[in-house]
PDB file of C-alpha atoms in Angstrom:
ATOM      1  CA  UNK A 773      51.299 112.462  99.576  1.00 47.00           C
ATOM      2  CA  UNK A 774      50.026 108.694  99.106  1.00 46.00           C
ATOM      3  CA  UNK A 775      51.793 108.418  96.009  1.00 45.00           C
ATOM      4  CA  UNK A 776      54.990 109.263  97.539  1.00 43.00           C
ATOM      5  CA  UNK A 777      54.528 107.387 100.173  1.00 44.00           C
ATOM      6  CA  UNK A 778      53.720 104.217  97.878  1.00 42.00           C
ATOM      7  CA  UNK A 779      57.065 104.804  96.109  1.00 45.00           C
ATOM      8  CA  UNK A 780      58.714 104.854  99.535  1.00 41.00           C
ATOM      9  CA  UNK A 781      57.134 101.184  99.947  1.00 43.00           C
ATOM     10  CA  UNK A 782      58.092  99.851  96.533  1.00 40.00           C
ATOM     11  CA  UNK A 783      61.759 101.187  96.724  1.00 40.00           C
ATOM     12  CA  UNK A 784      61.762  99.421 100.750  1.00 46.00           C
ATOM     13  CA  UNK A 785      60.166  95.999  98.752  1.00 42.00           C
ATOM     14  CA  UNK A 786      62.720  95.918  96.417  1.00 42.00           C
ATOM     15  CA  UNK A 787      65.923  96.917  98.510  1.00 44.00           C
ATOM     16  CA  UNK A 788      64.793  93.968 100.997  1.00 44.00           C
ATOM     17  CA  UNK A 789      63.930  91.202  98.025  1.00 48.00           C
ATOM     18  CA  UNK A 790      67.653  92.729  96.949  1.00 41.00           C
ATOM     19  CA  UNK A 791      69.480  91.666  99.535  1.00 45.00           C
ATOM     20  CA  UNK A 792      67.416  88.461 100.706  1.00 46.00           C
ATOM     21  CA  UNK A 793      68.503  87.161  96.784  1.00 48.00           C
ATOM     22  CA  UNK A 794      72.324  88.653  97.237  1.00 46.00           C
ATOM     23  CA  UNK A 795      72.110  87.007 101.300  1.00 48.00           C
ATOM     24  CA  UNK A 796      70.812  83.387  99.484  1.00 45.00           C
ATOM     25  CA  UNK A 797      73.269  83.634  97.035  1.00 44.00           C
ATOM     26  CA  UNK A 798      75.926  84.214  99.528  1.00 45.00           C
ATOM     27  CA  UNK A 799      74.489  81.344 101.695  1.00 44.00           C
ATOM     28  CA  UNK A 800      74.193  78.993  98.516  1.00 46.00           C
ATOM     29  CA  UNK A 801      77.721  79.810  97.631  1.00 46.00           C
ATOM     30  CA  UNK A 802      79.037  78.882 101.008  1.00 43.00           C
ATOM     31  CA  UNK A 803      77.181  75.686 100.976  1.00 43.00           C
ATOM     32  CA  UNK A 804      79.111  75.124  97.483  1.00 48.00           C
ATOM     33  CA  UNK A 805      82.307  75.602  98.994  1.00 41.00           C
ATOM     34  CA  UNK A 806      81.253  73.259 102.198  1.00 44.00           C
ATOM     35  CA  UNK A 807      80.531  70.921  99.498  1.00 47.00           C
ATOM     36  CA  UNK A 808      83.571  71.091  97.424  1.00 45.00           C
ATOM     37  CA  UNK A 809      85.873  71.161 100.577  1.00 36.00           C
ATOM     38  CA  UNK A 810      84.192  68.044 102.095  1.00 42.00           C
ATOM     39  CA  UNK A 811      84.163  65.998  98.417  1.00 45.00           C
ATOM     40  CA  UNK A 812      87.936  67.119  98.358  1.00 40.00           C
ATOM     41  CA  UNK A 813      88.499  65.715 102.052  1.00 36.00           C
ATOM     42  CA  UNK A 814      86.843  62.429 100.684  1.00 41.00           C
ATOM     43  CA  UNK A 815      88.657  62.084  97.705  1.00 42.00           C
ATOM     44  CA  UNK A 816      91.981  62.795  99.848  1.00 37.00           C
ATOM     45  CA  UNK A 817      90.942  60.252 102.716  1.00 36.00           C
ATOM     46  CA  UNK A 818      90.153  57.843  99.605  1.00 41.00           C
ATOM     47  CA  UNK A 819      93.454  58.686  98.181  1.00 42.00           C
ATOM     48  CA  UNK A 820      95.012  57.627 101.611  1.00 40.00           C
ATOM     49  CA  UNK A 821      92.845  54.334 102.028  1.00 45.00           C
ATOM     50  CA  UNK A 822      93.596  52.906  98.714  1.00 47.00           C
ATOM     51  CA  UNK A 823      97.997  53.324  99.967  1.00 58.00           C
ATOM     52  CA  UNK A 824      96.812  50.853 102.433  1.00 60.00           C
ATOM     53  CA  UNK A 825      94.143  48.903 100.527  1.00 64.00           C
ATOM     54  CA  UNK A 826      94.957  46.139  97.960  1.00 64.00           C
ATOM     55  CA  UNK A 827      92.974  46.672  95.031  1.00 71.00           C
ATOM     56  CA  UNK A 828      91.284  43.586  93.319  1.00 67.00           C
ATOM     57  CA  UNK A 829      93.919  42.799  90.881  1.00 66.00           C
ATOM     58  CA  UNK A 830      96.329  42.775  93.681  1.00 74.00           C
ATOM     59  CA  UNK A 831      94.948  40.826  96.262  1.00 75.00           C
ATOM     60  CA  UNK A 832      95.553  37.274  94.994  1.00 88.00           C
ATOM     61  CA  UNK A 833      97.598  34.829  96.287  1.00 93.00           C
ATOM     62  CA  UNK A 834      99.859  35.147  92.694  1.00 94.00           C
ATOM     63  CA  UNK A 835     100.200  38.633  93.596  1.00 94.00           C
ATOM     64  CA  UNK A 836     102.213  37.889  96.656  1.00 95.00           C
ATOM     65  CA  UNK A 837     104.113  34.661  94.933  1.00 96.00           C
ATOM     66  CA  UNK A 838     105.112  37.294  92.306  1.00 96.00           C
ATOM     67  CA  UNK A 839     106.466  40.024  94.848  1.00 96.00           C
ATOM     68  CA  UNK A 840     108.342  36.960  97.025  1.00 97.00           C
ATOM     69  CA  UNK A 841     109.936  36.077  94.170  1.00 96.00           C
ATOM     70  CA  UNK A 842     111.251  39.904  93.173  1.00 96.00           C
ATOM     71  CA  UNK A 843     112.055  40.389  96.721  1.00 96.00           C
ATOM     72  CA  UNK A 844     114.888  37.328  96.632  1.00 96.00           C
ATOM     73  CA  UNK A 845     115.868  38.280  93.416  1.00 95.00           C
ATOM     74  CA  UNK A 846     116.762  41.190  94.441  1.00 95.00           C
ATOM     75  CA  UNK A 847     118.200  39.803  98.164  1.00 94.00           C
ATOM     76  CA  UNK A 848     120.329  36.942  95.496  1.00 94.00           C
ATOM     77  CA  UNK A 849     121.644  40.499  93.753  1.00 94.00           C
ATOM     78  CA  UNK A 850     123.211  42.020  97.384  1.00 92.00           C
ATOM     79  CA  UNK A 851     124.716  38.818  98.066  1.00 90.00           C
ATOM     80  CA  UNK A 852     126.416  38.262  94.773  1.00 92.00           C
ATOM     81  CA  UNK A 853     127.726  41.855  94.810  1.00 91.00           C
ATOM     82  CA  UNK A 854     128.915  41.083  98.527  1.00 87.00           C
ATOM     83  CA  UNK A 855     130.654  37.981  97.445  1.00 88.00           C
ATOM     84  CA  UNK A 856     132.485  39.725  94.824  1.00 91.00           C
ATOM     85  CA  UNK A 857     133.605  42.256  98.125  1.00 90.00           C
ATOM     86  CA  UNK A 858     132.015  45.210  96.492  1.00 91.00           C
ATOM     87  CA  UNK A 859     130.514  47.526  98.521  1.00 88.00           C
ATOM     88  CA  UNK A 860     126.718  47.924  99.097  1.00 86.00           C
ATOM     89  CA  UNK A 861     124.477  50.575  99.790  1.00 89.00           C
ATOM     90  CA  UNK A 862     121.182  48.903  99.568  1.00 89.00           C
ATOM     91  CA  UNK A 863     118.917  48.605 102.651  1.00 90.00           C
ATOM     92  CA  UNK A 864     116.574  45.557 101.730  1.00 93.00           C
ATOM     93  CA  UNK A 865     114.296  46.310 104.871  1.00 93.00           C
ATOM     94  CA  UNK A 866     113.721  49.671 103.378  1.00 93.00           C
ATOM     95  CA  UNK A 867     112.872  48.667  99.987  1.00 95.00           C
ATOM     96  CA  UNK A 868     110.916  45.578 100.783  1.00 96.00           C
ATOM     97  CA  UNK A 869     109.502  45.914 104.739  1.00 96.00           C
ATOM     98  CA  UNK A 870     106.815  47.944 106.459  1.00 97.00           C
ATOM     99  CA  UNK A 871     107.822  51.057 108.006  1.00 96.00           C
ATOM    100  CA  UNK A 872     106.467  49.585 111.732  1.00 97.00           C
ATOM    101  CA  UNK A 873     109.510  46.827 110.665  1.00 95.00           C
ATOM    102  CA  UNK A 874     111.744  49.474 109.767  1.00 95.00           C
ATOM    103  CA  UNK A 875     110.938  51.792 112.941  1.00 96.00           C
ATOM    104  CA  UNK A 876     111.447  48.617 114.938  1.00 94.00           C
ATOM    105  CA  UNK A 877     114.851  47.982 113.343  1.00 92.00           C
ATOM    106  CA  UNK A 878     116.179  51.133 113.578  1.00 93.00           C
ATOM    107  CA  UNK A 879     115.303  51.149 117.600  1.00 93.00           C
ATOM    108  CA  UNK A 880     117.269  48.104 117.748  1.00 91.00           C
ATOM    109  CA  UNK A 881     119.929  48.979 115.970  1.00 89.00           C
ATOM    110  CA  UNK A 882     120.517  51.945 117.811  1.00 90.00           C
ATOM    111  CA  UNK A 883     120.279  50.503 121.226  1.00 90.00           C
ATOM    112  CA  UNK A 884     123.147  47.648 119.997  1.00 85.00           C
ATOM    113  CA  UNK A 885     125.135  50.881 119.163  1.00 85.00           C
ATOM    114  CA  UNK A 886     125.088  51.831 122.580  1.00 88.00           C
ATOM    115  CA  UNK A 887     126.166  48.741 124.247  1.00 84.00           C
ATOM    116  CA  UNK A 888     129.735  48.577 124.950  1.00 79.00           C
ATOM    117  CA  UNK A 889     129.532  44.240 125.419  1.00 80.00           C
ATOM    118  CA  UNK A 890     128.645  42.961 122.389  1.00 73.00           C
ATOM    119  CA  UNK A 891     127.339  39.545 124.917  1.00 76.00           C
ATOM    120  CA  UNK A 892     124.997  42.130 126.217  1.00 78.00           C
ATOM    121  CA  UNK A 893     123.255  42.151 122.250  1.00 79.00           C
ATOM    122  CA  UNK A 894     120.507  39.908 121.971  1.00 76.00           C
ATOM    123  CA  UNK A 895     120.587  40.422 117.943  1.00 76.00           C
ATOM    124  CA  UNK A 896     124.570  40.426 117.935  1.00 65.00           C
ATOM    125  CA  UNK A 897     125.732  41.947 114.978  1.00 64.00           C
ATOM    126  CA  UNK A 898     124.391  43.091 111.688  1.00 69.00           C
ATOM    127  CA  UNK A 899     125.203  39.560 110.074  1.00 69.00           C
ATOM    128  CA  UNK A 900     121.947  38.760 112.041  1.00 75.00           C
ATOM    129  CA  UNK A 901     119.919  40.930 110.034  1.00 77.00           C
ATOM    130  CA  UNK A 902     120.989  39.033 106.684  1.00 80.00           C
ATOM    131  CA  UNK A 903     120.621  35.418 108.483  1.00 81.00           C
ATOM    132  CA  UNK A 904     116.937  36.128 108.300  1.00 86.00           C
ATOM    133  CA  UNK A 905     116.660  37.002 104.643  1.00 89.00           C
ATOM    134  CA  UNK A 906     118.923  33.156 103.888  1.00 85.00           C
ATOM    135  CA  UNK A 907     122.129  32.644 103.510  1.00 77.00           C
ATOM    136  CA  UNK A 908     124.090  32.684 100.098  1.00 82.00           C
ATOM    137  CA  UNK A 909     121.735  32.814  96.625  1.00 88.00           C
ATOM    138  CA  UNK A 910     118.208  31.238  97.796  1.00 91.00           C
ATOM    139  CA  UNK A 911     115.225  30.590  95.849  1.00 93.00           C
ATOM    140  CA  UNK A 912     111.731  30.615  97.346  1.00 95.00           C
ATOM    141  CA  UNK A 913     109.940  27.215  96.793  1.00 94.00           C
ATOM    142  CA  UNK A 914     106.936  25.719  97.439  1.00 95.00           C
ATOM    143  CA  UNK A 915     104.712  28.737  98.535  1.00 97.00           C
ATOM    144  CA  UNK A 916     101.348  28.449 100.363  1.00 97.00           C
ATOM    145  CA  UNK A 917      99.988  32.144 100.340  1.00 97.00           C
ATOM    146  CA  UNK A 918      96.758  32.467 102.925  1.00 96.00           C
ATOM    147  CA  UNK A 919      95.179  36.244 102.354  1.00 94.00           C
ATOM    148  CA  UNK A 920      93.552  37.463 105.735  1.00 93.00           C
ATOM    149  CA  UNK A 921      91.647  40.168 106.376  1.00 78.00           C
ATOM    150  CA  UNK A 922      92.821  44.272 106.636  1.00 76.00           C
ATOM    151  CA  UNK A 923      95.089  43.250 103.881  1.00 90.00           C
ATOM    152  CA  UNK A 924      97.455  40.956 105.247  1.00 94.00           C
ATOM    153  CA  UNK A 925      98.744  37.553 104.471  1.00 96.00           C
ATOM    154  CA  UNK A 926     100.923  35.041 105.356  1.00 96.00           C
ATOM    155  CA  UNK A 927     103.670  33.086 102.876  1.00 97.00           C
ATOM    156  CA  UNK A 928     105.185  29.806 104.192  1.00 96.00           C
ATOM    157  CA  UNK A 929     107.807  28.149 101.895  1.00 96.00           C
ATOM    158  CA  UNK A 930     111.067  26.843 101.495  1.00 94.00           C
ATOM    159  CA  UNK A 931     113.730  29.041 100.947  1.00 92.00           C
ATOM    160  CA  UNK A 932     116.391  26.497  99.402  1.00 91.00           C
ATOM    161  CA  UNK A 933     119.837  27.217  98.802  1.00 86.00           C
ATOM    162  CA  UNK A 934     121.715  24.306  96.645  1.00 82.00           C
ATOM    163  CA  UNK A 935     120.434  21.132  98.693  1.00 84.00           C
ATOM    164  CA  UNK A 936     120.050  22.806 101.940  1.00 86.00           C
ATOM    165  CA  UNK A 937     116.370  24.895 102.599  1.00 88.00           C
ATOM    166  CA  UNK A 938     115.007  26.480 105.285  1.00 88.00           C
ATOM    167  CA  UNK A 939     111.000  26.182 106.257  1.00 91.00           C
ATOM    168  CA  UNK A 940     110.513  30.065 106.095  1.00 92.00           C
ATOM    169  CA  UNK A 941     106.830  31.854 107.171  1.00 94.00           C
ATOM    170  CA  UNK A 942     106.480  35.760 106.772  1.00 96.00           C
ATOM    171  CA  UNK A 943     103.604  38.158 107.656  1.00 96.00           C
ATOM    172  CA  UNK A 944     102.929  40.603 104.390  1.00 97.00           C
ATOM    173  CA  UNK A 945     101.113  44.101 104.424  1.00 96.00           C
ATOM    174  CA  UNK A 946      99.852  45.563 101.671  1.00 94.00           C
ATOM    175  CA  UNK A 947     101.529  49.198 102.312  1.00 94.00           C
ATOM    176  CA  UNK A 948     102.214  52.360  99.832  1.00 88.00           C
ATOM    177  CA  UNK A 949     100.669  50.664  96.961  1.00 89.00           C
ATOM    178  CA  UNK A 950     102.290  46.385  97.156  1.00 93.00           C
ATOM    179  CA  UNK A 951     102.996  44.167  99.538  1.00 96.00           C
ATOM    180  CA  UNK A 952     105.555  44.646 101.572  1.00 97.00           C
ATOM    181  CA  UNK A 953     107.069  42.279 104.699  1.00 97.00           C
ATOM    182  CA  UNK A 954     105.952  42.901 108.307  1.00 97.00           C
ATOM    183  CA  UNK A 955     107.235  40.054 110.220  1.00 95.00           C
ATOM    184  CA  UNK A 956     109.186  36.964 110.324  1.00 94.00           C
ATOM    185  CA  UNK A 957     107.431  34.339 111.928  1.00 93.00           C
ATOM    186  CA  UNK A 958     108.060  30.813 113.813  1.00 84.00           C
ATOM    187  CA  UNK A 959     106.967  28.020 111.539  1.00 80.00           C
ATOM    188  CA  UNK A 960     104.507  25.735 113.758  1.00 70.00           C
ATOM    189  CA  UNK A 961     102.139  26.240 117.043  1.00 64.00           C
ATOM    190  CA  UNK A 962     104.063  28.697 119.124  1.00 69.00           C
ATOM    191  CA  UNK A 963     103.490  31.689 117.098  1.00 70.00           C
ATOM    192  CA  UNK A 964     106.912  33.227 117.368  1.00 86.00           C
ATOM    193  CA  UNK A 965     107.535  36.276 115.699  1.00 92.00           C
ATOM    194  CA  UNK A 966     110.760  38.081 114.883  1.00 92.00           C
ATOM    195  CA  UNK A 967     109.454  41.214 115.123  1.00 93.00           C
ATOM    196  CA  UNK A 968     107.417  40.978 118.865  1.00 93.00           C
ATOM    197  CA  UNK A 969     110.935  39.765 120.259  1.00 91.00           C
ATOM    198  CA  UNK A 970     112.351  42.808 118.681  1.00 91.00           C
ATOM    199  CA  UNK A 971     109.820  45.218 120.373  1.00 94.00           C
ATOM    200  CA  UNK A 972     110.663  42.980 123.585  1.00 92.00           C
ATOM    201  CA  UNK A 973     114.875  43.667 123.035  1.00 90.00           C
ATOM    202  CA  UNK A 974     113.894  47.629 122.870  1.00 90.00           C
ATOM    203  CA  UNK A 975     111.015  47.944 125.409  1.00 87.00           C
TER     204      UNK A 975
END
Protein backbone atom coordinates (compact mmCIF):
# COMPACT_ATOMS: atom_id res chain seq x y z
CA UNK A 1 0.00 0.00 0.00
CA UNK A 2 2.92 2.66 0.63
CA UNK A 3 4.62 1.59 -2.32
CA UNK A 4 1.75 2.27 -4.45
CA UNK A 5 1.03 5.12 -3.04
CA UNK A 6 4.77 6.42 -3.57
CA UNK A 7 4.39 5.61 -7.29
CA UNK A 8 1.19 7.65 -7.27
CA UNK A 9 3.53 10.64 -5.97
CA UNK A 10 6.37 10.14 -8.43
CA UNK A 11 4.02 9.79 -11.52
CA UNK A 12 2.03 13.37 -9.91
CA UNK A 13 6.02 14.88 -9.62
CA UNK A 14 6.73 14.19 -12.94
CA UNK A 15 3.36 15.03 -14.82
CA UNK A 16 3.61 18.58 -12.95
CA UNK A 17 7.65 19.18 -13.70
CA UNK A 18 6.09 18.01 -17.38
CA UNK A 19 4.04 20.58 -17.98
CA UNK A 20 5.77 23.49 -15.87
CA UNK A 21 8.91 22.72 -18.66
CA UNK A 22 6.21 22.40 -21.77
CA UNK A 23 4.23 25.86 -19.94
CA UNK A 24 8.06 27.69 -19.86
CA UNK A 25 8.73 26.65 -23.11
CA UNK A 26 5.51 27.95 -24.35
CA UNK A 27 6.07 31.21 -22.35
CA UNK A 28 9.81 31.46 -23.66
CA UNK A 29 8.58 30.95 -27.14
CA UNK A 30 6.08 33.73 -26.92
CA UNK A 31 8.60 36.04 -25.53
CA UNK A 32 10.69 35.03 -28.83
CA UNK A 33 8.02 35.99 -30.99
CA UNK A 34 7.39 39.43 -28.84
CA UNK A 35 10.93 39.84 -29.56
CA UNK A 36 11.13 39.16 -33.17
CA UNK A 37 7.85 41.16 -33.85
CA UNK A 38 9.12 44.25 -31.93
CA UNK A 39 12.95 44.03 -33.68
CA UNK A 40 10.85 43.74 -37.00
CA UNK A 41 8.68 46.95 -36.00
CA UNK A 42 12.15 48.67 -35.38
CA UNK A 43 13.79 47.73 -38.33
CA UNK A 44 10.48 48.85 -40.32
CA UNK A 45 10.19 52.29 -38.34
CA UNK A 46 14.11 52.52 -39.18
CA UNK A 47 13.35 51.67 -42.69
CA UNK A 48 10.79 54.63 -42.68
CA UNK A 49 13.17 57.20 -40.82
CA UNK A 50 16.07 56.79 -43.05
CA UNK A 51 13.14 57.89 -46.41
CA UNK A 52 13.16 61.03 -44.47
CA UNK A 53 16.71 61.17 -43.07
CA UNK A 54 19.77 62.28 -45.14
CA UNK A 55 22.43 59.95 -44.60
CA UNK A 56 26.06 61.32 -44.08
CA UNK A 57 27.20 61.17 -47.57
CA UNK A 58 24.19 63.09 -48.51
CA UNK A 59 23.93 65.82 -46.30
CA UNK A 60 26.55 68.22 -47.68
CA UNK A 61 26.12 71.30 -49.15
CA UNK A 62 27.65 69.57 -52.72
CA UNK A 63 24.95 67.20 -52.35
CA UNK A 64 22.30 69.78 -52.87
CA UNK A 65 24.56 71.91 -55.59
CA UNK A 66 24.63 68.52 -57.42
CA UNK A 67 20.73 67.82 -57.30
CA UNK A 68 20.05 71.85 -58.28
CA UNK A 69 21.98 71.38 -61.03
CA UNK A 70 20.08 67.91 -62.33
CA UNK A 71 16.89 69.51 -61.46
CA UNK A 72 17.48 72.52 -64.29
CA UNK A 73 18.92 70.22 -66.49
CA UNK A 74 16.21 68.49 -66.61
CA UNK A 75 13.66 71.86 -66.39
CA UNK A 76 16.32 73.23 -69.69
CA UNK A 77 15.11 69.59 -71.34
CA UNK A 78 10.98 70.50 -71.04
CA UNK A 79 11.63 73.80 -72.35
CA UNK A 80 13.65 72.85 -75.35
CA UNK A 81 11.13 70.11 -76.22
CA UNK A 82 8.35 72.91 -75.73
CA UNK A 83 10.13 75.24 -78.01
CA UNK A 84 10.35 72.75 -80.65
CA UNK A 85 6.10 72.57 -80.01
CA UNK A 86 6.32 68.97 -79.06
CA UNK A 87 4.18 67.83 -76.65
CA UNK A 88 5.08 67.11 -72.96
CA UNK A 89 4.03 64.86 -70.44
CA UNK A 90 6.44 65.55 -67.72
CA UNK A 91 5.27 67.00 -64.36
CA UNK A 92 8.56 68.63 -62.91
CA UNK A 93 6.77 69.24 -59.44
CA UNK A 94 6.26 65.55 -59.31
CA UNK A 95 9.64 64.46 -60.11
CA UNK A 96 11.54 67.10 -58.25
CA UNK A 97 9.03 68.63 -55.23
CA UNK A 98 7.75 67.36 -51.91
CA UNK A 99 4.51 65.76 -51.89
CA UNK A 100 3.14 68.69 -49.17
CA UNK A 101 4.19 70.97 -52.58
CA UNK A 102 2.49 68.70 -54.76
CA UNK A 103 -0.77 68.29 -52.47
CA UNK A 104 -0.70 72.07 -52.30
CA UNK A 105 -0.57 72.38 -56.10
CA UNK A 106 -3.00 70.11 -56.94
CA UNK A 107 -5.60 72.05 -54.39
CA UNK A 108 -4.84 75.01 -56.34
CA UNK A 109 -5.10 73.83 -59.43
CA UNK A 110 -8.31 72.43 -58.91
CA UNK A 111 -9.92 75.38 -57.32
CA UNK A 112 -8.62 77.63 -60.66
CA UNK A 113 -10.59 74.86 -62.54
CA UNK A 114 -13.59 75.85 -60.93
CA UNK A 115 -13.56 79.49 -61.42
CA UNK A 116 -15.43 80.63 -64.32
CA UNK A 117 -13.32 84.46 -64.28
CA UNK A 118 -10.04 83.78 -64.91
CA UNK A 119 -9.49 87.71 -62.91
CA UNK A 120 -10.91 85.81 -60.04
CA UNK A 121 -7.31 83.41 -60.21
CA UNK A 122 -4.76 84.63 -58.05
CA UNK A 123 -2.12 82.11 -59.84
CA UNK A 124 -3.74 82.82 -63.41
CA UNK A 125 -2.88 80.22 -65.62
CA UNK A 126 -0.55 77.31 -65.76
CA UNK A 127 2.23 79.55 -67.48
CA UNK A 128 2.55 80.66 -63.77
CA UNK A 129 3.66 77.43 -62.65
CA UNK A 130 6.71 77.46 -65.23
CA UNK A 131 7.52 81.34 -64.40
CA UNK A 132 8.77 79.99 -61.12
CA UNK A 133 11.08 77.30 -62.40
CA UNK A 134 12.82 80.52 -65.07
CA UNK A 135 12.07 81.32 -68.15
CA UNK A 136 13.75 79.86 -71.39
CA UNK A 137 17.18 77.51 -70.79
CA UNK A 138 18.61 78.80 -67.24
CA UNK A 139 21.61 77.78 -65.47
CA UNK A 140 21.91 77.92 -61.69
CA UNK A 141 24.90 80.14 -60.59
CA UNK A 142 26.47 81.18 -57.74
CA UNK A 143 24.92 78.84 -55.03
CA UNK A 144 25.10 79.43 -51.24
CA UNK A 145 23.65 76.09 -49.73
CA UNK A 146 22.89 76.59 -45.68
CA UNK A 147 21.88 72.86 -44.22
CA UNK A 148 19.40 73.32 -41.18
CA UNK A 149 18.22 71.06 -38.98
CA UNK A 150 15.31 67.99 -39.59
CA UNK A 151 16.97 67.81 -42.91
CA UNK A 152 16.26 70.86 -44.61
CA UNK A 153 18.17 73.52 -46.38
CA UNK A 154 18.01 76.47 -48.15
CA UNK A 155 19.78 77.30 -51.85
CA UNK A 156 20.00 80.99 -52.90
CA UNK A 157 21.52 81.64 -56.38
CA UNK A 158 21.21 83.11 -59.58
CA UNK A 159 19.33 81.47 -62.03
CA UNK A 160 20.77 83.26 -65.29
CA UNK A 161 19.42 82.97 -68.58
CA UNK A 162 21.83 84.61 -71.44
CA UNK A 163 22.59 88.09 -69.66
CA UNK A 164 19.45 88.32 -67.76
CA UNK A 165 19.32 86.26 -64.01
CA UNK A 166 17.04 86.10 -61.49
CA UNK A 167 18.11 86.14 -57.49
CA UNK A 168 16.30 82.73 -56.82
CA UNK A 169 16.03 81.14 -52.90
CA UNK A 170 14.33 77.61 -52.45
CA UNK A 171 13.53 75.56 -49.30
CA UNK A 172 14.86 71.69 -49.92
CA UNK A 173 13.66 68.47 -48.00
CA UNK A 174 15.38 65.58 -47.95
CA UNK A 175 12.25 63.19 -48.89
CA UNK A 176 12.05 59.38 -50.33
CA UNK A 177 15.71 59.02 -50.33
CA UNK A 178 17.25 62.98 -52.04
CA UNK A 179 16.43 66.20 -51.81
CA UNK A 180 13.64 67.32 -53.18
CA UNK A 181 12.04 71.20 -53.36
CA UNK A 182 9.51 72.37 -50.74
CA UNK A 183 9.15 75.97 -51.28
CA UNK A 184 9.97 78.95 -53.23
CA UNK A 185 10.95 81.66 -51.17
CA UNK A 186 11.24 85.70 -51.19
CA UNK A 187 14.88 86.64 -51.43
CA UNK A 188 15.50 89.26 -48.44
CA UNK A 189 13.78 90.13 -44.84
CA UNK A 190 10.13 89.52 -45.46
CA UNK A 191 10.21 85.86 -45.59
CA UNK A 192 7.78 85.34 -48.41
CA UNK A 193 7.08 82.04 -49.46
CA UNK A 194 5.38 80.69 -52.56
CA UNK A 195 4.02 77.97 -51.03
CA UNK A 196 2.24 79.76 -47.59
CA UNK A 197 0.46 82.13 -50.23
CA UNK A 198 -0.63 79.03 -51.95
CA UNK A 199 -2.16 77.45 -48.75
CA UNK A 200 -3.63 81.14 -48.28
CA UNK A 201 -5.31 81.04 -52.24
CA UNK A 202 -6.96 77.48 -51.11
CA UNK A 203 -7.82 78.03 -47.40
Amino acid sequence: MHMKKFYLIVVAVFAFGLATSCGSKQTSGEKNADNDLEEQVDDEAQESDSEMTAPVEKWDEESVIMKLHLVYANVNTVFLLKEEGKEVTRDLCDEFCTKHWNEVLTQVRALNSSLNDPSEMRFANERFFWNYWGEGQVQPKDIKVELLTNDMAEATFNLAHGDEWMHTKLSLAYENHQWRIDDWLEVGDNGQSLLEDMKEYVE
